[in-house]
mmCIF file of C-alpha atoms in Angstrom:
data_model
loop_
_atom_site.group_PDB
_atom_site.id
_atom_site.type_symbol
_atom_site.label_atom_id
_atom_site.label_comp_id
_atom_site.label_asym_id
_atom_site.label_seq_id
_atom_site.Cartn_x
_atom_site.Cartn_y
_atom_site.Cartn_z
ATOM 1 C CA UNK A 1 0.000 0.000 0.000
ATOM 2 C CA UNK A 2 1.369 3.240 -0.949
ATOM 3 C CA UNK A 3 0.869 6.044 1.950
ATOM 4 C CA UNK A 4 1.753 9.472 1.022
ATOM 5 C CA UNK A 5 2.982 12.195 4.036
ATOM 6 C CA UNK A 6 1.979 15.493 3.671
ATOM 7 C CA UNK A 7 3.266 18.104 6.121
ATOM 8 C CA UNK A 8 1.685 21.890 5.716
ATOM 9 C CA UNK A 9 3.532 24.627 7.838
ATOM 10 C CA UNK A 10 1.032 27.013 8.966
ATOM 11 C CA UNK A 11 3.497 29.291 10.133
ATOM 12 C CA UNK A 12 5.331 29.915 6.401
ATOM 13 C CA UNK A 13 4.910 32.666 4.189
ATOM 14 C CA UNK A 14 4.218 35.215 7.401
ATOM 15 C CA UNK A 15 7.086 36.614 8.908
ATOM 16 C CA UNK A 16 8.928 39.670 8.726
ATOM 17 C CA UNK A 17 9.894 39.959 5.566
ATOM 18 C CA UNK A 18 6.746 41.274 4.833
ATOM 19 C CA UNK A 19 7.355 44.482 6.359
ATOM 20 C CA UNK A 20 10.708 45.000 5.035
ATOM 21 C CA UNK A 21 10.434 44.346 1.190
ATOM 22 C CA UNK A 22 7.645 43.278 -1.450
ATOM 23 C CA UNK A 23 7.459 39.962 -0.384
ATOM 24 C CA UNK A 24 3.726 37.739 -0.984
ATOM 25 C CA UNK A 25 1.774 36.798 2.031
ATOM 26 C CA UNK A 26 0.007 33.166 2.004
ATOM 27 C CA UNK A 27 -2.681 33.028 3.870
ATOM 28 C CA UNK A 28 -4.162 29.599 5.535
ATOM 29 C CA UNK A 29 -6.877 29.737 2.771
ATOM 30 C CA UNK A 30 -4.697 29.317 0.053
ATOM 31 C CA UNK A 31 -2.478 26.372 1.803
ATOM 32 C CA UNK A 32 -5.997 24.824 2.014
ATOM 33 C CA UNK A 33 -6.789 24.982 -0.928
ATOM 34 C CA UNK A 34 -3.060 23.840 -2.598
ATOM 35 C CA UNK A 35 -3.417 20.677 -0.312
ATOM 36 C CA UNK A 36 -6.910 19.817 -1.554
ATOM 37 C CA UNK A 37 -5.560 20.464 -5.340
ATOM 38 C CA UNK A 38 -2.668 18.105 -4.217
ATOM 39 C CA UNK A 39 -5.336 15.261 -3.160
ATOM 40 C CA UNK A 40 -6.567 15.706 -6.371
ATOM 41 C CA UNK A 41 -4.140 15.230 -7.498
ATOM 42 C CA UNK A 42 -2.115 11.920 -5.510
ATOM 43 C CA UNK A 43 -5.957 9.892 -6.493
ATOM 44 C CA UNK A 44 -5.317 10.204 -10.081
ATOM 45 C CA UNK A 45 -2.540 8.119 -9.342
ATOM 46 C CA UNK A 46 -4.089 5.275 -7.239
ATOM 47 C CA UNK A 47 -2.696 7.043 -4.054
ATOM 48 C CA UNK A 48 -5.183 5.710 -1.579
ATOM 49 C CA UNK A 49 -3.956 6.713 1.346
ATOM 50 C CA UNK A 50 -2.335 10.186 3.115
ATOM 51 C CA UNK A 51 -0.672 10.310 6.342
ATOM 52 C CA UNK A 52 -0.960 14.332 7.571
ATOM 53 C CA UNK A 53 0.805 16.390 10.133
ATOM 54 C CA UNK A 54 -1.417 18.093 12.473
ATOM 55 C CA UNK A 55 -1.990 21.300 12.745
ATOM 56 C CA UNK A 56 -3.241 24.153 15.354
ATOM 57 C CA UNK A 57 -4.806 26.263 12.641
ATOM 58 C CA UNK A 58 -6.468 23.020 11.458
ATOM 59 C CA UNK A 59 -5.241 23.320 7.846
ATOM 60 C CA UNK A 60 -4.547 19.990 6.533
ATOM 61 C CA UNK A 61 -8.071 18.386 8.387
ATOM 62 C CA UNK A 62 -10.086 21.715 6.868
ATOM 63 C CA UNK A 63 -8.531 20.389 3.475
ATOM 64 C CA UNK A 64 -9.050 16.576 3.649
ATOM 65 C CA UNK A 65 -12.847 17.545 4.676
ATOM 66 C CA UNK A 66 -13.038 19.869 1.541
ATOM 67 C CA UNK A 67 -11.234 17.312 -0.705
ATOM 68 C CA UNK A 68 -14.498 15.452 -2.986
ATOM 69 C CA UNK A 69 -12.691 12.137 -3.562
ATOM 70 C CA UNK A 70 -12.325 8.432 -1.942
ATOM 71 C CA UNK A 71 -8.503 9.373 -0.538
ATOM 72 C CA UNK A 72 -8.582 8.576 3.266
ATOM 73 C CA UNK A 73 -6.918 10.795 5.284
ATOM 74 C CA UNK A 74 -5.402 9.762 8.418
ATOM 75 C CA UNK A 75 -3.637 11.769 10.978
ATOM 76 C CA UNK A 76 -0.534 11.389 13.267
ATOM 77 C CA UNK A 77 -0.971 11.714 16.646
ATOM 78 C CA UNK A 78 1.469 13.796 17.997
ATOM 79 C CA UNK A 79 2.072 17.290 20.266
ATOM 80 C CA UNK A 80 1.981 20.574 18.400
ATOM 81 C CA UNK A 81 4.294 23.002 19.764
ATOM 82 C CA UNK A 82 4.000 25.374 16.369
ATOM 83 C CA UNK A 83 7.528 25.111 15.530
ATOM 84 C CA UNK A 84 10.198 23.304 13.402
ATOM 85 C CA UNK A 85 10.236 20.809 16.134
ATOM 86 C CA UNK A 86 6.700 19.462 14.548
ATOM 87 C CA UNK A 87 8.126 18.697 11.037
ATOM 88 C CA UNK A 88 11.195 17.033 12.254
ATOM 89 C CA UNK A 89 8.781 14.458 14.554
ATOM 90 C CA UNK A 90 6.116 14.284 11.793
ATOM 91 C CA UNK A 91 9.194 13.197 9.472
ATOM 92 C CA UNK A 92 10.268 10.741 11.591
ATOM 93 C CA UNK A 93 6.722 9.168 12.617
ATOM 94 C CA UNK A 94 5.922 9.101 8.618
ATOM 95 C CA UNK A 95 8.804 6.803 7.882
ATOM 96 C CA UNK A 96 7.853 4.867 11.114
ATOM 97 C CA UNK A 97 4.459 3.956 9.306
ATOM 98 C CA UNK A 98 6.458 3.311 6.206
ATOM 99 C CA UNK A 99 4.966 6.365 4.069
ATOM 100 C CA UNK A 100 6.059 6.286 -0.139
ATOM 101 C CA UNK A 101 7.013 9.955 -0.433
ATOM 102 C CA UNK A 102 6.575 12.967 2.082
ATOM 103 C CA UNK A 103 4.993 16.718 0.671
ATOM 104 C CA UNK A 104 6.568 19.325 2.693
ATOM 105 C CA UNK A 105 4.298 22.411 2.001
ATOM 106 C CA UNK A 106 6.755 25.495 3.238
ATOM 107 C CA UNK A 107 9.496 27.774 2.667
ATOM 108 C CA UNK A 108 13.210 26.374 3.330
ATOM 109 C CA UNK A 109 13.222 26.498 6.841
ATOM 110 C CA UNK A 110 10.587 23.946 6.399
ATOM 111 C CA UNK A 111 12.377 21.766 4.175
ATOM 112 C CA UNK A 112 15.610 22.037 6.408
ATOM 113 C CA UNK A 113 13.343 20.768 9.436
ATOM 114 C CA UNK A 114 11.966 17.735 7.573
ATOM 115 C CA UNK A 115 15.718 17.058 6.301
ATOM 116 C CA UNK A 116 16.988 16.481 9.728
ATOM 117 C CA UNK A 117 14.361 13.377 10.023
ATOM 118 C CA UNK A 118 14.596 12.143 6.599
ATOM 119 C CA UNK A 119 15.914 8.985 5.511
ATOM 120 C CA UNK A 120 16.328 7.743 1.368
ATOM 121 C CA UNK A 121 12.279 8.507 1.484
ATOM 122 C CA UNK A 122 11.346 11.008 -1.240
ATOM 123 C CA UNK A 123 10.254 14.409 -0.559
ATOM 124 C CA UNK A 124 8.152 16.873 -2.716
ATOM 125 C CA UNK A 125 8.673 20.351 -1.514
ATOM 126 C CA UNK A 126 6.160 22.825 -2.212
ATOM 127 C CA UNK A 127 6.984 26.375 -1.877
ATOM 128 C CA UNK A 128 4.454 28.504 0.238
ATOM 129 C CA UNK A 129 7.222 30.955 2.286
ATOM 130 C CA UNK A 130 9.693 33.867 0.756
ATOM 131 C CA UNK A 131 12.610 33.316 -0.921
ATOM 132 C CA UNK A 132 12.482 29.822 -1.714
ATOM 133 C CA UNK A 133 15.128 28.265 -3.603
ATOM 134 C CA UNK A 134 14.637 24.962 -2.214
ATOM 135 C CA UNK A 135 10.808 24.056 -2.583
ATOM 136 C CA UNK A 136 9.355 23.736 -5.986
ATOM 137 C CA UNK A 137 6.838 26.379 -7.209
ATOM 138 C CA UNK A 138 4.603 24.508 -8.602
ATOM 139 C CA UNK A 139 0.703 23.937 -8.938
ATOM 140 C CA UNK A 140 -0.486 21.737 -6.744
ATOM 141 C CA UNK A 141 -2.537 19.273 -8.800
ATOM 142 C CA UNK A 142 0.635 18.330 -10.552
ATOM 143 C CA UNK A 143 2.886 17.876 -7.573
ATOM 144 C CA UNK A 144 0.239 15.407 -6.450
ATOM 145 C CA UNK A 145 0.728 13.616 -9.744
ATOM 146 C CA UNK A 146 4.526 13.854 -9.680
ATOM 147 C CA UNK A 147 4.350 12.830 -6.090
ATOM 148 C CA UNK A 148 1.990 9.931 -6.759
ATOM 149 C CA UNK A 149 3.499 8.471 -9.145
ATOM 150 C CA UNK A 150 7.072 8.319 -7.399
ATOM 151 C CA UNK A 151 5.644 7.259 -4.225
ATOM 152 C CA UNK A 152 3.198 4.141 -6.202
ATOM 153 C CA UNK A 153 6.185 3.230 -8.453
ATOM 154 C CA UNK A 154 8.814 3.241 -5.149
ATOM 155 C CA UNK A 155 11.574 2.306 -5.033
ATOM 156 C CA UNK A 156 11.912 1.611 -8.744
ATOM 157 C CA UNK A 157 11.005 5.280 -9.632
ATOM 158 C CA UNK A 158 13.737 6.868 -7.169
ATOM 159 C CA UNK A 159 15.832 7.744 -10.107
ATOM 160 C CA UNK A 160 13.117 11.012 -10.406
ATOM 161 C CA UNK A 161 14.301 11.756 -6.709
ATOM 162 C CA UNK A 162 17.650 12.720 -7.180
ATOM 163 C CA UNK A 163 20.046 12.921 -4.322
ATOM 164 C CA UNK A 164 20.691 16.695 -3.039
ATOM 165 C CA UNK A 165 23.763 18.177 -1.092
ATOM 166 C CA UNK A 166 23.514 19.608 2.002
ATOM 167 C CA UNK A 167 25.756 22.238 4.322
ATOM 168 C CA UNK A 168 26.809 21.215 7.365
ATOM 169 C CA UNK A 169 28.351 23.298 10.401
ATOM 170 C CA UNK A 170 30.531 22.250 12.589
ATOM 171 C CA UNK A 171 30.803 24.572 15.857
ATOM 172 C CA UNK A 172 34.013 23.665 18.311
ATOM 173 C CA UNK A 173 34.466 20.757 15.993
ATOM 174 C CA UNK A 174 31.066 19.627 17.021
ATOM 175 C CA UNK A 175 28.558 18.951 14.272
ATOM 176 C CA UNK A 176 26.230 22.122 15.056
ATOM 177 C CA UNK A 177 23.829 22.038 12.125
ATOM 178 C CA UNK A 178 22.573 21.493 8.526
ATOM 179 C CA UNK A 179 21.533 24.156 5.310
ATOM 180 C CA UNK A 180 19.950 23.004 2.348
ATOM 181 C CA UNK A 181 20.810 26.094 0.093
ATOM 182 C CA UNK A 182 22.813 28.923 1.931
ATOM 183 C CA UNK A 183 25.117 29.347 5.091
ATOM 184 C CA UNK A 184 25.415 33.069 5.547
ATOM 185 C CA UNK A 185 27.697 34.661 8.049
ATOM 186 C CA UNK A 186 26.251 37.913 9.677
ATOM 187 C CA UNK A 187 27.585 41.061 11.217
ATOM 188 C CA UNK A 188 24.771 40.727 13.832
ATOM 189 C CA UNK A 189 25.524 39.450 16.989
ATOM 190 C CA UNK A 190 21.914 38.534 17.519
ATOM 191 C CA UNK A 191 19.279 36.415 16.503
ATOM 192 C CA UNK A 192 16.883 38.604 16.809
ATOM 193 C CA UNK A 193 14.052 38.277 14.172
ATOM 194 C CA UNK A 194 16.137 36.178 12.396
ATOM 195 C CA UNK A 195 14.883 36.619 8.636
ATOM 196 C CA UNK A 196 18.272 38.303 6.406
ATOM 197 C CA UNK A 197 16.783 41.301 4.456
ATOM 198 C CA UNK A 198 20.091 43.326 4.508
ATOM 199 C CA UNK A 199 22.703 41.785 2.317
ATOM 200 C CA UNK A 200 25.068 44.640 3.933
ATOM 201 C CA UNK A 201 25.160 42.433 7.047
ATOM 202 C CA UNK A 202 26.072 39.176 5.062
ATOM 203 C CA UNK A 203 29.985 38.636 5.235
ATOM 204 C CA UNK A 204 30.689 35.210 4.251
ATOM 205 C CA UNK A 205 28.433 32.843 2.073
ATOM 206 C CA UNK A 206 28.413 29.161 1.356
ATOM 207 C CA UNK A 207 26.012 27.604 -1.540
ATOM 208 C CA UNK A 208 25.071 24.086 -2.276
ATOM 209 C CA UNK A 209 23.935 25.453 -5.981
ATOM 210 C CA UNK A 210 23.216 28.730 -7.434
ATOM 211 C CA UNK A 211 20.364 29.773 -9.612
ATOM 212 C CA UNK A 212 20.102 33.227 -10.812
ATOM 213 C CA UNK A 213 16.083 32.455 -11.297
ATOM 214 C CA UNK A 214 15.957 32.321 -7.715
ATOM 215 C CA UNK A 215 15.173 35.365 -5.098
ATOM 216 C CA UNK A 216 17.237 35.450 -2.090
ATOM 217 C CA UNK A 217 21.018 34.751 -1.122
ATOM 218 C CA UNK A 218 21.694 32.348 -3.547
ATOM 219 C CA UNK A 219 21.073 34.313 -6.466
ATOM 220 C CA UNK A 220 24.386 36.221 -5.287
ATOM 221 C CA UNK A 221 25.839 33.054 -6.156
ATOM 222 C CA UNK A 222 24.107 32.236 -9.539
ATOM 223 C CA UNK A 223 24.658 35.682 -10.976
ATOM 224 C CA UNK A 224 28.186 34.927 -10.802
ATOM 225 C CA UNK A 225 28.695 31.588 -11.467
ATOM 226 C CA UNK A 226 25.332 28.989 -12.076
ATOM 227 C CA UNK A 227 25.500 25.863 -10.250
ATOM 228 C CA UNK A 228 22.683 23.072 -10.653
ATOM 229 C CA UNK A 229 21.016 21.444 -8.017
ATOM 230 C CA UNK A 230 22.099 17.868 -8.561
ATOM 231 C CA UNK A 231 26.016 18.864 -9.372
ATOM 232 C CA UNK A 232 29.013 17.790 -6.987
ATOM 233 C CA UNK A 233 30.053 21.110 -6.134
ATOM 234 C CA UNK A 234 29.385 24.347 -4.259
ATOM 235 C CA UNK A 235 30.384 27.820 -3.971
ATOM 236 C CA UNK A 236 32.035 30.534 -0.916
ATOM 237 C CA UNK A 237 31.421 34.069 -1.867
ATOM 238 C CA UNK A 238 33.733 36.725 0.316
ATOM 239 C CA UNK A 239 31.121 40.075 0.436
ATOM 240 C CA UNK A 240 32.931 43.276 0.284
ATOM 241 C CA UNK A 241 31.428 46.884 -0.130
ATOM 242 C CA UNK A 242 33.530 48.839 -0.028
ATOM 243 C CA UNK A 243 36.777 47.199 -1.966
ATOM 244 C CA UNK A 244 35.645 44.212 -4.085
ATOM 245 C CA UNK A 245 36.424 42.481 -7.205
ATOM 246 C CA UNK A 246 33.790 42.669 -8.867
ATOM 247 C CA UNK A 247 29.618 43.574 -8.676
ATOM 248 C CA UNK A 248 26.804 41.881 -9.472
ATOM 249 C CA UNK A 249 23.331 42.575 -9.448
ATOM 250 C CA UNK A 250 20.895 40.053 -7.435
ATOM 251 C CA UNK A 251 17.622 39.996 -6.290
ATOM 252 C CA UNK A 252 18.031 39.095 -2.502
ATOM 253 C CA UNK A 253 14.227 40.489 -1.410
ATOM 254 C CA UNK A 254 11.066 40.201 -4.160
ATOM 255 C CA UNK A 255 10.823 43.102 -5.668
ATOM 256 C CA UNK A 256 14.363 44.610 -4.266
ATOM 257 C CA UNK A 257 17.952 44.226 -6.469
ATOM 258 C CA UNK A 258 20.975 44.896 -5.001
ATOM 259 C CA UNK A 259 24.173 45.554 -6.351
ATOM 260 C CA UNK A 260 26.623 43.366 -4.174
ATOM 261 C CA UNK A 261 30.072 43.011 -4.040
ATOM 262 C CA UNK A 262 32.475 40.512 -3.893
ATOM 263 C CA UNK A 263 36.238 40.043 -3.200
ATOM 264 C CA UNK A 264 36.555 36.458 -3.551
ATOM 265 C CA UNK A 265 34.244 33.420 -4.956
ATOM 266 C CA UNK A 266 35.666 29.832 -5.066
ATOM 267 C CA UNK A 267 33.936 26.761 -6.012
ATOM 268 C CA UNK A 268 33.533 24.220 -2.784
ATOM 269 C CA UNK A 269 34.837 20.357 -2.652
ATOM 270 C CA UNK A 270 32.921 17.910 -1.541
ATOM 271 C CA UNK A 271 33.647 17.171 2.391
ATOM 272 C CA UNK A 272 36.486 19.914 3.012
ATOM 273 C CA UNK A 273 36.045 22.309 6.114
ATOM 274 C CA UNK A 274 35.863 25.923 5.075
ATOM 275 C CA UNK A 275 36.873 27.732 8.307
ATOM 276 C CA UNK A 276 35.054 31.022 9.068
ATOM 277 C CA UNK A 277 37.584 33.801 10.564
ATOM 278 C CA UNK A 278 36.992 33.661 14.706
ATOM 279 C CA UNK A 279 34.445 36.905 15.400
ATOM 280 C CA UNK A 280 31.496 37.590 17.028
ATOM 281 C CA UNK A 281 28.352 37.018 14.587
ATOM 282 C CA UNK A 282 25.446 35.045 13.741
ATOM 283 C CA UNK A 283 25.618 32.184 11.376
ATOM 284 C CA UNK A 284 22.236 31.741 9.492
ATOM 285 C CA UNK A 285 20.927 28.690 7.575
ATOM 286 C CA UNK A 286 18.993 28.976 4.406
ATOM 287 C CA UNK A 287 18.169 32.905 5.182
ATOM 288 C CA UNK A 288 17.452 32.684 8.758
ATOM 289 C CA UNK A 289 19.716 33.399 11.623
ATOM 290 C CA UNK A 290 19.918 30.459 14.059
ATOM 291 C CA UNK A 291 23.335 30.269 15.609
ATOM 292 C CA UNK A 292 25.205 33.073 17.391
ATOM 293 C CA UNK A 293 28.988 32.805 18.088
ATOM 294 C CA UNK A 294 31.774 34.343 19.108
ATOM 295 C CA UNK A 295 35.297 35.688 18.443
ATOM 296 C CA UNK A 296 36.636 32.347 20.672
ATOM 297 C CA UNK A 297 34.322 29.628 18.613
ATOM 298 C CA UNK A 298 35.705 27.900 15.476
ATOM 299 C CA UNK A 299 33.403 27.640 13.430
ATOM 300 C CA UNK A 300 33.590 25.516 9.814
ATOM 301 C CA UNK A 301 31.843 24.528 6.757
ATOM 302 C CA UNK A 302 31.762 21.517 4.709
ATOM 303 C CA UNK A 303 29.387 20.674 1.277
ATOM 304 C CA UNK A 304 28.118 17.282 1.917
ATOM 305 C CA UNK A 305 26.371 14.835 -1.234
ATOM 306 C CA UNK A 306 24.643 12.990 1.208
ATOM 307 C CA UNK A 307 21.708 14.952 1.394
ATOM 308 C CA UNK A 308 17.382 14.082 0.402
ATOM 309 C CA UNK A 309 15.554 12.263 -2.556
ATOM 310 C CA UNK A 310 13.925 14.871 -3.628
ATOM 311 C CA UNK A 311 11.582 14.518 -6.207
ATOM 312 C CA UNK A 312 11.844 16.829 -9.281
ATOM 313 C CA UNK A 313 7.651 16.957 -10.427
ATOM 314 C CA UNK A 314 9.309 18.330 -13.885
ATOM 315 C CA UNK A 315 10.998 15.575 -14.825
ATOM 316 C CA UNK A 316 8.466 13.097 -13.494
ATOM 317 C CA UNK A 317 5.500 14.541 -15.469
ATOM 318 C CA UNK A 318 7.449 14.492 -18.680
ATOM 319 C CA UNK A 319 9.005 11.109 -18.352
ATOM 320 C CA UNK A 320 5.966 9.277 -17.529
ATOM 321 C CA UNK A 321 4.113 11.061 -20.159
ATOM 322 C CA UNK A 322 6.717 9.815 -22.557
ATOM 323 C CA UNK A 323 5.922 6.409 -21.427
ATOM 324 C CA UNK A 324 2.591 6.539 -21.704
ATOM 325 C CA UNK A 325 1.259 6.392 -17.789
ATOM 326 C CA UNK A 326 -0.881 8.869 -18.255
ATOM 327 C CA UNK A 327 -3.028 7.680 -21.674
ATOM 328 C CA UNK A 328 -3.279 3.976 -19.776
ATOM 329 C CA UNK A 329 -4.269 5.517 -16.880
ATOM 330 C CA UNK A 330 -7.041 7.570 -18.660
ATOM 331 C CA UNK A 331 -7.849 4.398 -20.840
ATOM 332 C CA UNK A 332 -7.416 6.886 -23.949
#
């Protein structure tokens, strides 16, 4: 039986930035209404079964009640503390009850949380936050198709789940943390409301790939030198205002394009330690301050391959059209 996860963060897609810079505001509405397309979406499929996170702002029950189909819907029980600390447990209880695939509807502090609990399971990542790089933005009738047919044809079909890299920090030689996308070092010595909106804070910056389609930190990277999700290497950019090497223009806020400038950018090896210079800062992960350190820690940075499945709906959609899934399925 193939049982599909789907985690909805009803916390994404509502902080700060939206005060600071043009950023889009996603209401509870529309997550209930992405999650119901999704349904739609996994029964086309022969999905016959979801496993959900709950949720305080009842969400994904409002959803399954609103969804018109023959899916059941089941639901973990489990505390809600409205944090990250609910992914990471509804991660690891999904793979308990053996779940196909996981949907992680959030931005890519989301993602990062249902990383930490993840195993070779494949994830679909759904972007409803700010400057995601991570999640897909994509409709969500066809990630429930992309994500249905991965999770009914598993484990044969993992080949459309390619293997991502991860960051990884290591604080006092002590494994501290993980990023998905970006591992920015910041002037502030406080967490504060940890969101990044001011790349003049940003003085160090590590990238698993770089996109210059993307909005946020990593576009720094991708203006300069594209790197694809799926490739064994990374980038460190060295930010300098007032005497770099060269400029480029990125969008690090919707709406807002910066010109930013750099002294040094290096491509990263897989599994070397990139140490930070000793001072007192805050190290955030993908866009969000989380750690604060100071001028006594040692703090350093290594790209890892061992990271998610994640599923890529794009190449899932086309391939098993190719094949013909879709007409037998129909019975065209």
């Amino acid at each position: 039986m193939s049982i599909v996860g789907i985690i909805a963060n009803p916390l994404s897609g509502k902080d700060i930035r939206r005060l600071v810079s043009k950023s889009r505001l996603i209401p509870n509405q529309e997550k209930i209404n992405i999650i119901t397309r999704i349904l739609s979406g996994l029964e086309s499929t022969g999905v016959k079964d979801v496993l959900f996170m709950p949720d305080r702002s009842n969400i994904s029950k409002t959803a399954a009640e609103n969804h018109n189909g023959n899916i059941n819907s089941h639901f973990l029980e489990m505390s809600i503390f409205d944090n990250q600390i609910d992914t990471t447990t509804a991660v690891s209880k999904m793979i308990e009850q053996n779940v196909k695939a996981i949907i992680v509807l959030g931005g890519d502090g989301t993602s990062r949380a249902a990383v930490k609990a993840i195993d070779s399971t494949p994830i679909m990542p759904i972007s409803t936050g700010t400057n995601n790089v991570f999640p897909y933005l994509i409709e969500g009738t066809l990630a429930g198709i992309a994500t249905g047919c991965v999770a009914i044809d598993y484990p044969s079909s993992i080949d459309f789940a390619p293997q991502h890299k991860i960051l990884e920090v290591d604080l006092n030689s002590t494994k501290k943390d993980i990023a998905l996308v970006d591992i920015a070092i910041s002037h502030q010595t406080f967490v504060g409301a940890r969101a990044i909106w001011d790349i003049n804070s940003v003085s160090e910056l590590f990238l698993t790939f770089a996109n210059p389609a993307s909005i946020g930190l990593s576009s720094i990277g991708g203006m300069v030198h594209p790197i694809l999700r799926t490739e064994s290497k990374g980038m460190r950019i060295e930010l300098e205002s007032k005497n770099p090497n060269l400029f480029v223009k990125a969008p690090i806020t919707p709406g807002e394009i910066f010109n930013v400038g750099i002294s040094i950018h290096e491509l990263m090896i897989p599994d070397k330690k990139y140490r930070v210079s000793p001072k007192s800062c805050t190290i955030a992960l993908d866009g969000e301050r989380t750690i604060p350190v100071n001028e006594l820690d040692q703090i350093e940075i290594s790209l890892r391959l061992n990271g998610p499945n994640v599923i890529n709906p794009f190449k899932t959609l086309q391939e098993y059209s190719k094949s013909g899934h879709f007409s037998d399925l129909l019975s065209l």
